[in-house]
mmCIF file of C-alpha atoms and ligand atoms in Angstrom:
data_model
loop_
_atom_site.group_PDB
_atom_site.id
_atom_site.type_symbol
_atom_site.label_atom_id
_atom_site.label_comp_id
_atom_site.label_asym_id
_atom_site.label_seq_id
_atom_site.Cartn_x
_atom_site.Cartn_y
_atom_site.Cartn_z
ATOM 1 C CA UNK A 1 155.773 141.150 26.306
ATOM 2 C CA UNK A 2 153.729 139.453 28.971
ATOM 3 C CA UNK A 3 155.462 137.539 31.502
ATOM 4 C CA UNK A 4 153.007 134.837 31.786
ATOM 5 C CA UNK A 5 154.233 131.804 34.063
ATOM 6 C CA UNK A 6 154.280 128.412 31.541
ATOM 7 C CA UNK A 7 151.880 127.058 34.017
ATOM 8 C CA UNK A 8 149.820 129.781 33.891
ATOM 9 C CA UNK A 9 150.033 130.102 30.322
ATOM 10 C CA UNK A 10 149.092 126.417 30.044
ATOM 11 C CA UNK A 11 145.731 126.255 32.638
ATOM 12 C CA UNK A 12 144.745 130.042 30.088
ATOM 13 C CA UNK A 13 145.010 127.885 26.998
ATOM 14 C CA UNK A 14 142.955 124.181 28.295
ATOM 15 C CA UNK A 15 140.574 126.339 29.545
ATOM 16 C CA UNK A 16 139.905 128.669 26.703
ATOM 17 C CA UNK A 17 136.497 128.593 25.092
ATOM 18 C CA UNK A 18 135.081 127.463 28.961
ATOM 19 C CA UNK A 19 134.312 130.399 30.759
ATOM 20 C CA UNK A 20 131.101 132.212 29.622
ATOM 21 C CA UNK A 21 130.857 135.976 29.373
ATOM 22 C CA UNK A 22 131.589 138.096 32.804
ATOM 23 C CA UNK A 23 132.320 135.059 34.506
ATOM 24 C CA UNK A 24 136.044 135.080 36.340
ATOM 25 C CA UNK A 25 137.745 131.488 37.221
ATOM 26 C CA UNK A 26 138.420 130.586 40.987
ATOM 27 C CA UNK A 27 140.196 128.198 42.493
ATOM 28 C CA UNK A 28 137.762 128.376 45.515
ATOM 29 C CA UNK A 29 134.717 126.915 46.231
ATOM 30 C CA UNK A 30 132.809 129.635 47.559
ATOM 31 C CA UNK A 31 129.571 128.944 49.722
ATOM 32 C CA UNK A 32 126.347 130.341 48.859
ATOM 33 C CA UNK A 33 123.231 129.657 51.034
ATOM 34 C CA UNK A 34 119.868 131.704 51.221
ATOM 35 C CA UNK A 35 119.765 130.449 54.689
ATOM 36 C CA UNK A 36 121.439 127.798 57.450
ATOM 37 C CA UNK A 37 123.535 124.725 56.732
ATOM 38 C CA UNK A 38 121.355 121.769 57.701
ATOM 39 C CA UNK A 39 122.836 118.933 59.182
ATOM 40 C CA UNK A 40 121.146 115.598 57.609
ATOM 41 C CA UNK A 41 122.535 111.959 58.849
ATOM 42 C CA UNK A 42 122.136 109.679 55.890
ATOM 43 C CA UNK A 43 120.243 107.126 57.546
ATOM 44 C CA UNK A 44 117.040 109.797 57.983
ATOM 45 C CA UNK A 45 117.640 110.702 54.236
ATOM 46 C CA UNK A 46 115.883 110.110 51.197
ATOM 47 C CA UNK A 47 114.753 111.283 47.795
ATOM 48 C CA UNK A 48 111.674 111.074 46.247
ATOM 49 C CA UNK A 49 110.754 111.671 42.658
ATOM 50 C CA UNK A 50 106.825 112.737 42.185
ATOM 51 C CA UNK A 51 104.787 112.326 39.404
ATOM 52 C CA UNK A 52 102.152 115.355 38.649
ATOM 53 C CA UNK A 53 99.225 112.883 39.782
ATOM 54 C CA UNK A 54 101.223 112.608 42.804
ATOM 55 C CA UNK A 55 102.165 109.377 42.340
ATOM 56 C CA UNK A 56 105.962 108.807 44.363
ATOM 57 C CA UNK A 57 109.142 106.716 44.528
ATOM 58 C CA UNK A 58 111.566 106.905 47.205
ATOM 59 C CA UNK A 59 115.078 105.438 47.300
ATOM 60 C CA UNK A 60 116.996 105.660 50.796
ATOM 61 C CA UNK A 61 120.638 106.705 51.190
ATOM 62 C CA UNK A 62 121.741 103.159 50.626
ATOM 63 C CA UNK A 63 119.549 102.406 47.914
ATOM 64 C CA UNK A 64 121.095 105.486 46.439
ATOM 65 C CA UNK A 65 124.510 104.059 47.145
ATOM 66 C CA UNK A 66 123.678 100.704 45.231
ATOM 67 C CA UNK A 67 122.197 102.596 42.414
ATOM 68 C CA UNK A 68 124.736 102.548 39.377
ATOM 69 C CA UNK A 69 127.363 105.385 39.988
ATOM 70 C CA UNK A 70 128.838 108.000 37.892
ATOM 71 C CA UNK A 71 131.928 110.121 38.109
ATOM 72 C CA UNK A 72 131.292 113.687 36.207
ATOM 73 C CA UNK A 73 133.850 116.337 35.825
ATOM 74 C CA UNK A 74 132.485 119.477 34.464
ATOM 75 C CA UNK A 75 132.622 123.487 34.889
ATOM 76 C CA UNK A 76 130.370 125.258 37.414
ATOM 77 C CA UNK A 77 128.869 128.751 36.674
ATOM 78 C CA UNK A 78 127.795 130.944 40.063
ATOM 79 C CA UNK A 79 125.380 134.016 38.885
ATOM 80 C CA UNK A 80 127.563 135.983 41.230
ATOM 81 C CA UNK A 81 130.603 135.270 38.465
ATOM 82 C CA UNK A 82 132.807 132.812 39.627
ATOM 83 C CA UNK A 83 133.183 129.193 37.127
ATOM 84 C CA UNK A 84 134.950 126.962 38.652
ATOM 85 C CA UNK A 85 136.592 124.342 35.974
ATOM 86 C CA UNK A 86 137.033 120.373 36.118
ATOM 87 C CA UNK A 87 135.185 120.048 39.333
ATOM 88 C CA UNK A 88 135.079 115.853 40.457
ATOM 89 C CA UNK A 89 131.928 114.366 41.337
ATOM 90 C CA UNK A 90 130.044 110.930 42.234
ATOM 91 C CA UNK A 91 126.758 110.802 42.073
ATOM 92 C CA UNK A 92 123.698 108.974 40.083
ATOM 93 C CA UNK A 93 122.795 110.420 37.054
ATOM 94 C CA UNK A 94 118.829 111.771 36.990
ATOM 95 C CA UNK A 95 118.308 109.409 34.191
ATOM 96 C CA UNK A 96 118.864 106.622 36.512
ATOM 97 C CA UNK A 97 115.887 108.152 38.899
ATOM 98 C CA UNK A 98 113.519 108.737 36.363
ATOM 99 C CA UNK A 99 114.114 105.570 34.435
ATOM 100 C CA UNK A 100 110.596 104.108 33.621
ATOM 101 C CA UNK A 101 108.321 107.358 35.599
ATOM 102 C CA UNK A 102 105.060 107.403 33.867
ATOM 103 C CA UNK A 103 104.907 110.928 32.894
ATOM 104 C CA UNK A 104 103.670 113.974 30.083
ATOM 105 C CA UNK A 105 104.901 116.885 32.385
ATOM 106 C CA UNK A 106 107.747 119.617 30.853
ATOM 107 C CA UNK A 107 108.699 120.132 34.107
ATOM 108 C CA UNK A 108 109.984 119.640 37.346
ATOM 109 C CA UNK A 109 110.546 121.555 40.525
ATOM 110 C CA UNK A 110 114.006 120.372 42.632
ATOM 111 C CA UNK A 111 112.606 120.438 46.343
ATOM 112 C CA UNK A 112 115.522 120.920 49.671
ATOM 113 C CA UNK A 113 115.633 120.036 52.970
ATOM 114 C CA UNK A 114 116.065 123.640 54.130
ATOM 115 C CA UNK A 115 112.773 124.386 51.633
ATOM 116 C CA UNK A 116 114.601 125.700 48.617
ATOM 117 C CA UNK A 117 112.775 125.151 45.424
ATOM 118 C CA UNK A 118 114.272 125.604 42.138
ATOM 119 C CA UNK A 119 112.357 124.435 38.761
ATOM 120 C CA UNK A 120 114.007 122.950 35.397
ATOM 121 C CA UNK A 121 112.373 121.588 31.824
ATOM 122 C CA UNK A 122 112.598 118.060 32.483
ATOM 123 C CA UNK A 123 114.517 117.978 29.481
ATOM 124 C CA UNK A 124 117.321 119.625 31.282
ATOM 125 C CA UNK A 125 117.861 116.949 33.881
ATOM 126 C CA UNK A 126 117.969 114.346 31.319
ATOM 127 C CA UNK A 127 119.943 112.699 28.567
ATOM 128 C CA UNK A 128 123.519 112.680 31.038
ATOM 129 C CA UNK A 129 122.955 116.156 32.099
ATOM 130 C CA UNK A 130 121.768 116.376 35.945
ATOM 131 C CA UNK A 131 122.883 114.027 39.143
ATOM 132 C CA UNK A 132 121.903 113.843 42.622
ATOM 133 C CA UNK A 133 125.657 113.805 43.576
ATOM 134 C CA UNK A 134 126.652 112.543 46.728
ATOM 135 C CA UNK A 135 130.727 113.636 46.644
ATOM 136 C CA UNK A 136 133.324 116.300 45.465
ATOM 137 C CA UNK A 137 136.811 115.840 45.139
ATOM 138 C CA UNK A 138 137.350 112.460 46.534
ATOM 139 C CA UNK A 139 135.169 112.988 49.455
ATOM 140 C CA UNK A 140 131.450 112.633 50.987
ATOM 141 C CA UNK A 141 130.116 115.937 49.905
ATOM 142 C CA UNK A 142 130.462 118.551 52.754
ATOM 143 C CA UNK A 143 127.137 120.246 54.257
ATOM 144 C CA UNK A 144 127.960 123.303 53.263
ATOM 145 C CA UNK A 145 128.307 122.230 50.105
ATOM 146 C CA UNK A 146 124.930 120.704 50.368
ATOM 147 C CA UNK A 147 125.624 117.107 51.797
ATOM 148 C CA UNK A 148 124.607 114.433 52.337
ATOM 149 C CA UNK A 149 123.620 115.281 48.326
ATOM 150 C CA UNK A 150 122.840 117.526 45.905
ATOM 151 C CA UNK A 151 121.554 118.121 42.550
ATOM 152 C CA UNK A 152 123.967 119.207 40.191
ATOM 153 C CA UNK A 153 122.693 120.746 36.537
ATOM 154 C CA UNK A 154 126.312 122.400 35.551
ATOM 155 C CA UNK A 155 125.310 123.461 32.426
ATOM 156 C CA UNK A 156 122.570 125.971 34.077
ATOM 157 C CA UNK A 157 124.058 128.482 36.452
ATOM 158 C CA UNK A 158 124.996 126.904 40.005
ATOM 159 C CA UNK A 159 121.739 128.239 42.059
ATOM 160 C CA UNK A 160 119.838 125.581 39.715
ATOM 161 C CA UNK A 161 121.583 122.784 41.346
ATOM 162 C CA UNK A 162 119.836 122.686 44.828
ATOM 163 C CA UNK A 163 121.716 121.493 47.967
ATOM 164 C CA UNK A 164 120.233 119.259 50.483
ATOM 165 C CA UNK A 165 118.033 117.841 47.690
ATOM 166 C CA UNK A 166 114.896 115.974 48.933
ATOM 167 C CA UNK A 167 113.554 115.283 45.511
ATOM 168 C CA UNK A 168 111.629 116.106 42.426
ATOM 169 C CA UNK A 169 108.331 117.110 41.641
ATOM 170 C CA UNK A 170 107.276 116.997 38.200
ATOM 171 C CA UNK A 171 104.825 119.347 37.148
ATOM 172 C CA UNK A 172 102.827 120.030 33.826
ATOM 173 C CA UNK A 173 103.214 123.542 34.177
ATOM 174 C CA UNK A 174 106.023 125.846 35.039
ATOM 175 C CA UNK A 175 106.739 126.790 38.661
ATOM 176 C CA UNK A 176 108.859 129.259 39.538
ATOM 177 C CA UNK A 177 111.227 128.301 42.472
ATOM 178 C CA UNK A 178 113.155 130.309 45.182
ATOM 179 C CA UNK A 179 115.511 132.488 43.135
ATOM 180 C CA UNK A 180 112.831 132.496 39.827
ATOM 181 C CA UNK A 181 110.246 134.113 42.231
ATOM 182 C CA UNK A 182 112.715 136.736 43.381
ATOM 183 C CA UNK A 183 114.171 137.666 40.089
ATOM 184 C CA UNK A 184 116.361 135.217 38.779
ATOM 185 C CA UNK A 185 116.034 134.406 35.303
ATOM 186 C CA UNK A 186 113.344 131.242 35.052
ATOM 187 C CA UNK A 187 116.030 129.285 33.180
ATOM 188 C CA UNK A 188 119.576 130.658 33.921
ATOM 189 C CA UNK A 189 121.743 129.572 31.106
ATOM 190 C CA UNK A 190 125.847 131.320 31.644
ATOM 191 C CA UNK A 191 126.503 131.022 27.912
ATOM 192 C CA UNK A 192 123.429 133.402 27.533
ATOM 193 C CA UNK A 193 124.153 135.460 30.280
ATOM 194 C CA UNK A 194 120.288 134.731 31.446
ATOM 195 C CA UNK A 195 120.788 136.099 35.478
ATOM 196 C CA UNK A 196 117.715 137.811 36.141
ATOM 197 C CA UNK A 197 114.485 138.049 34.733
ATOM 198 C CA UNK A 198 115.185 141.212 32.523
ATOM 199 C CA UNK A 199 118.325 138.975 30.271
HETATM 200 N N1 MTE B 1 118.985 124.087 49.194
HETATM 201 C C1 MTE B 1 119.678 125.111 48.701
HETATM 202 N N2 MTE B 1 120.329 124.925 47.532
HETATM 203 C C2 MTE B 1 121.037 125.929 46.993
HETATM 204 C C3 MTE B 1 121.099 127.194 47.601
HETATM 205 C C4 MTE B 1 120.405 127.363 48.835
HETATM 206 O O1 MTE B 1 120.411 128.451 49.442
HETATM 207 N N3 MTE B 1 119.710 126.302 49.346
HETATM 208 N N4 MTE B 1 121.815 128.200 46.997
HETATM 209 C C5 MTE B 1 122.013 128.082 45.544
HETATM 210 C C6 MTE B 1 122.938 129.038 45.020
HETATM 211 S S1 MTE B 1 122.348 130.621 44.783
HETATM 212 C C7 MTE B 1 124.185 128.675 44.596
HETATM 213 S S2 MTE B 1 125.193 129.772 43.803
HETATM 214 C C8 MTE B 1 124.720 127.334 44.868
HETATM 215 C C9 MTE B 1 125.978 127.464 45.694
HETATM 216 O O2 MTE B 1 126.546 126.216 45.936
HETATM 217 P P1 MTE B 1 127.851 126.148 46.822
HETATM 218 O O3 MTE B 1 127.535 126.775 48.152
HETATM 219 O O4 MTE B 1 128.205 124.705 46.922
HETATM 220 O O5 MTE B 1 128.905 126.934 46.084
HETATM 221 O O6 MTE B 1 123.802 126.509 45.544
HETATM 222 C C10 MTE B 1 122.465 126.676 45.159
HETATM 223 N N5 MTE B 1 121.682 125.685 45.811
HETATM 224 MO MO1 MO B 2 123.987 131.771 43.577
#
Protein backbone atom coordinates (compact mmCIF):
# COMPACT_ATOMS: atom_id res chain seq x y z
CA UNK A 1 0.00 0.00 0.00
CA UNK A 2 2.62 2.49 1.06
CA UNK A 3 5.06 3.56 -1.39
CA UNK A 4 7.92 3.74 0.88
CA UNK A 5 11.39 4.39 -0.98
CA UNK A 6 13.81 1.04 -0.09
CA UNK A 7 16.08 3.59 1.36
CA UNK A 8 13.65 5.03 3.28
CA UNK A 9 12.22 1.89 4.28
CA UNK A 10 15.70 0.76 5.34
CA UNK A 11 16.96 4.12 7.62
CA UNK A 12 12.68 3.39 9.33
CA UNK A 13 13.74 -0.14 10.18
CA UNK A 14 17.83 0.50 11.75
CA UNK A 15 16.39 3.08 13.52
CA UNK A 16 13.36 1.52 15.06
CA UNK A 17 13.24 1.18 18.81
CA UNK A 18 15.64 4.72 18.86
CA UNK A 19 13.48 7.51 18.91
CA UNK A 20 11.70 8.14 22.28
CA UNK A 21 8.09 9.20 22.51
CA UNK A 22 7.08 12.70 20.62
CA UNK A 23 10.41 12.99 19.42
CA UNK A 24 10.63 13.41 15.30
CA UNK A 25 14.15 12.48 13.47
CA UNK A 26 16.11 15.32 11.58
CA UNK A 27 18.67 15.31 9.46
CA UNK A 28 19.66 18.85 10.72
CA UNK A 29 21.54 20.01 13.37
CA UNK A 30 19.55 22.69 14.66
CA UNK A 31 21.16 25.44 16.99
CA UNK A 32 19.86 26.18 20.28
CA UNK A 33 21.46 28.91 22.50
CA UNK A 34 19.88 30.84 25.55
CA UNK A 35 22.16 33.55 24.50
CA UNK A 36 25.37 34.60 22.05
CA UNK A 37 27.87 32.29 20.39
CA UNK A 38 31.16 32.91 22.17
CA UNK A 39 34.17 32.83 20.34
CA UNK A 40 36.99 30.91 22.53
CA UNK A 41 40.70 30.39 20.89
CA UNK A 42 41.98 27.16 22.31
CA UNK A 43 45.07 28.42 23.59
CA UNK A 44 42.97 30.72 26.39
CA UNK A 45 40.90 27.48 27.08
CA UNK A 46 40.67 25.17 29.77
CA UNK A 47 38.61 22.89 31.96
CA UNK A 48 38.61 22.46 35.39
CA UNK A 49 37.01 19.76 37.45
CA UNK A 50 36.21 20.97 41.29
CA UNK A 51 35.92 19.03 44.15
CA UNK A 52 33.06 20.19 46.82
CA UNK A 53 36.01 21.36 49.25
CA UNK A 54 37.03 23.31 46.35
CA UNK A 55 39.86 21.55 45.69
CA UNK A 56 40.68 21.92 41.45
CA UNK A 57 42.43 20.35 38.44
CA UNK A 58 42.86 22.00 35.25
CA UNK A 59 43.96 20.46 31.95
CA UNK A 60 44.66 23.02 28.96
CA UNK A 61 43.47 22.51 25.37
CA UNK A 62 46.55 20.51 24.60
CA UNK A 63 46.62 18.57 27.60
CA UNK A 64 43.11 17.75 26.58
CA UNK A 65 44.37 16.80 23.16
CA UNK A 66 47.03 14.29 24.66
CA UNK A 67 44.50 12.88 26.97
CA UNK A 68 43.38 9.34 25.61
CA UNK A 69 40.64 9.93 22.87
CA UNK A 70 37.39 8.43 22.13
CA UNK A 71 35.17 8.30 19.10
CA UNK A 72 31.26 7.96 20.27
CA UNK A 73 28.40 7.64 17.94
CA UNK A 74 25.13 7.89 19.61
CA UNK A 75 21.46 9.51 19.26
CA UNK A 76 20.77 13.06 20.48
CA UNK A 77 17.36 14.02 22.07
CA UNK A 78 16.43 18.09 21.89
CA UNK A 79 13.38 18.82 24.49
CA UNK A 80 12.05 20.82 21.60
CA UNK A 81 11.59 17.14 19.69
CA UNK A 82 14.08 16.66 17.28
CA UNK A 83 16.70 13.15 17.85
CA UNK A 84 19.12 13.21 15.72
CA UNK A 85 20.63 9.45 15.13
CA UNK A 86 24.39 8.16 14.76
CA UNK A 87 25.86 11.51 15.41
CA UNK A 88 30.19 11.20 15.22
CA UNK A 89 32.15 12.53 17.92
CA UNK A 90 35.85 12.84 19.46
CA UNK A 91 36.22 13.73 22.61
CA UNK A 92 37.61 12.37 26.20
CA UNK A 93 35.38 10.44 28.05
CA UNK A 94 34.44 12.12 31.77
CA UNK A 95 35.85 9.04 33.26
CA UNK A 96 39.16 10.02 32.01
CA UNK A 97 38.72 13.61 33.97
CA UNK A 98 37.59 12.32 37.04
CA UNK A 99 39.94 9.39 37.20
CA UNK A 100 41.39 9.35 40.82
CA UNK A 101 39.13 12.89 42.22
CA UNK A 102 38.84 12.44 45.88
CA UNK A 103 35.22 12.75 46.27
CA UNK A 104 31.57 11.64 48.32
CA UNK A 105 29.42 14.22 46.32
CA UNK A 106 26.10 12.81 44.11
CA UNK A 107 26.54 15.56 42.10
CA UNK A 108 27.89 17.86 39.80
CA UNK A 109 27.01 21.11 38.16
CA UNK A 110 28.48 21.47 34.22
CA UNK A 111 29.69 25.25 34.28
CA UNK A 112 30.00 27.41 30.40
CA UNK A 113 31.85 30.02 29.19
CA UNK A 114 28.76 32.07 28.32
CA UNK A 115 27.58 31.17 32.24
CA UNK A 116 25.23 28.31 31.52
CA UNK A 117 24.93 25.89 34.33
CA UNK A 118 23.35 22.63 34.02
CA UNK A 119 23.58 19.88 36.99
CA UNK A 120 23.79 15.87 36.61
CA UNK A 121 24.12 12.79 39.38
CA UNK A 122 27.65 12.17 39.02
CA UNK A 123 26.62 8.85 38.24
CA UNK A 124 25.37 10.06 34.95
CA UNK A 125 28.66 11.34 33.62
CA UNK A 126 30.32 8.19 34.44
CA UNK A 127 30.85 4.57 33.55
CA UNK A 128 31.31 5.59 29.35
CA UNK A 129 28.40 7.83 29.45
CA UNK A 130 29.49 11.71 29.26
CA UNK A 131 32.60 13.43 27.18
CA UNK A 132 33.94 16.78 26.93
CA UNK A 133 33.94 16.39 23.08
CA UNK A 134 36.02 18.46 21.10
CA UNK A 135 34.59 17.40 17.27
CA UNK A 136 31.47 16.37 15.17
CA UNK A 137 31.49 14.79 12.01
CA UNK A 138 35.08 14.76 11.10
CA UNK A 139 35.68 18.24 12.16
CA UNK A 140 36.82 20.70 15.14
CA UNK A 141 33.48 21.24 16.69
CA UNK A 142 31.86 24.50 15.35
CA UNK A 143 31.02 27.47 17.93
CA UNK A 144 27.74 27.30 17.43
CA UNK A 145 27.75 24.04 18.19
CA UNK A 146 29.58 24.88 21.31
CA UNK A 147 33.36 24.77 20.26
CA UNK A 148 36.15 24.72 21.09
CA UNK A 149 34.20 21.75 23.35
CA UNK A 150 31.39 20.58 24.86
CA UNK A 151 29.90 18.21 27.19
CA UNK A 152 27.93 15.67 25.70
CA UNK A 153 25.45 13.34 28.10
CA UNK A 154 23.26 11.81 24.99
CA UNK A 155 21.38 9.70 26.97
CA UNK A 156 19.76 12.87 28.93
CA UNK A 157 17.98 15.31 26.68
CA UNK A 158 20.49 17.65 24.63
CA UNK A 159 20.16 20.97 26.97
CA UNK A 160 22.12 18.65 29.60
CA UNK A 161 25.11 18.63 27.47
CA UNK A 162 26.44 22.26 27.94
CA UNK A 163 28.38 24.05 25.13
CA UNK A 164 31.40 26.06 25.73
CA UNK A 165 32.08 23.84 28.77
CA UNK A 166 34.51 25.37 31.34
CA UNK A 167 34.23 22.54 33.78
CA UNK A 168 32.66 20.69 36.61
CA UNK A 169 31.77 21.40 39.96
CA UNK A 170 30.90 18.65 42.12
CA UNK A 171 28.57 19.27 44.73
CA UNK A 172 27.08 17.19 47.72
CA UNK A 173 23.83 18.51 47.16
CA UNK A 174 21.66 19.10 44.18
CA UNK A 175 21.82 22.39 42.26
CA UNK A 176 19.57 23.27 39.91
CA UNK A 177 21.17 24.79 36.71
CA UNK A 178 19.94 27.22 33.94
CA UNK A 179 17.03 25.33 32.37
CA UNK A 180 16.24 23.27 36.01
CA UNK A 181 15.68 26.77 37.59
CA UNK A 182 13.34 27.83 34.83
CA UNK A 183 11.30 24.73 34.55
CA UNK A 184 13.02 22.06 32.98
CA UNK A 185 12.74 18.81 34.49
CA UNK A 186 15.90 18.45 37.17
CA UNK A 187 16.93 15.28 35.32
CA UNK A 188 15.54 15.22 31.70
CA UNK A 189 15.50 11.66 30.64
CA UNK A 190 13.65 11.36 26.56
CA UNK A 191 12.71 7.74 27.21
CA UNK A 192 10.62 9.17 30.18
CA UNK A 193 9.46 12.04 28.52
CA UNK A 194 10.86 14.10 31.78
CA UNK A 195 10.76 17.96 29.92
CA UNK A 196 9.63 20.11 32.55
CA UNK A 197 9.25 19.99 36.06
CA UNK A 198 5.51 18.81 36.08
CA UNK A 199 6.65 15.06 33.94
N1 LIG B 1 26.55 26.87 27.23
C1 LIG B 1 25.36 26.54 26.72
N2 LIG B 1 25.12 25.23 26.51
C2 LIG B 1 23.94 24.84 26.01
C3 LIG B 1 22.92 25.77 25.72
C4 LIG B 1 23.21 27.14 25.95
O1 LIG B 1 22.36 28.03 25.71
N3 LIG B 1 24.43 27.48 26.45
N4 LIG B 1 21.72 25.32 25.22
C5 LIG B 1 21.36 23.92 25.53
C6 LIG B 1 20.21 23.46 24.82
S1 LIG B 1 18.69 23.96 25.42
C7 LIG B 1 20.31 22.56 23.80
S2 LIG B 1 18.94 21.88 23.09
C8 LIG B 1 21.62 22.20 23.23
C9 LIG B 1 21.64 22.56 21.76
O2 LIG B 1 22.84 22.19 21.18
P1 LIG B 1 23.06 22.53 19.65
O3 LIG B 1 22.91 24.02 19.48
O4 LIG B 1 24.43 22.04 19.31
O5 LIG B 1 22.00 21.78 18.89
O6 LIG B 1 22.69 22.83 23.88
C10 LIG B 1 22.53 22.98 25.27
N5 LIG B 1 23.74 23.50 25.80
MO1 LIG C 1 17.08 22.72 24.26
Amino acid sequence: MTDFSPGFRGRAHAFEGRLPPGQYPTESFPVLSAGPTPHLATDRWSFTVTDERGGSRSWNWDEMMALPQEHPVVDIHCVTRWSKFDTRWQGVSLDVLLDGVDTAADFLVAESYDGYTTNLPLEDVTGGKAWVAHSFDGFALSPEHGGPARLLVPHLYFWKSAKWVKGVRLTDRNEPGFWEAAGYHDYGDPWREQRTWSD
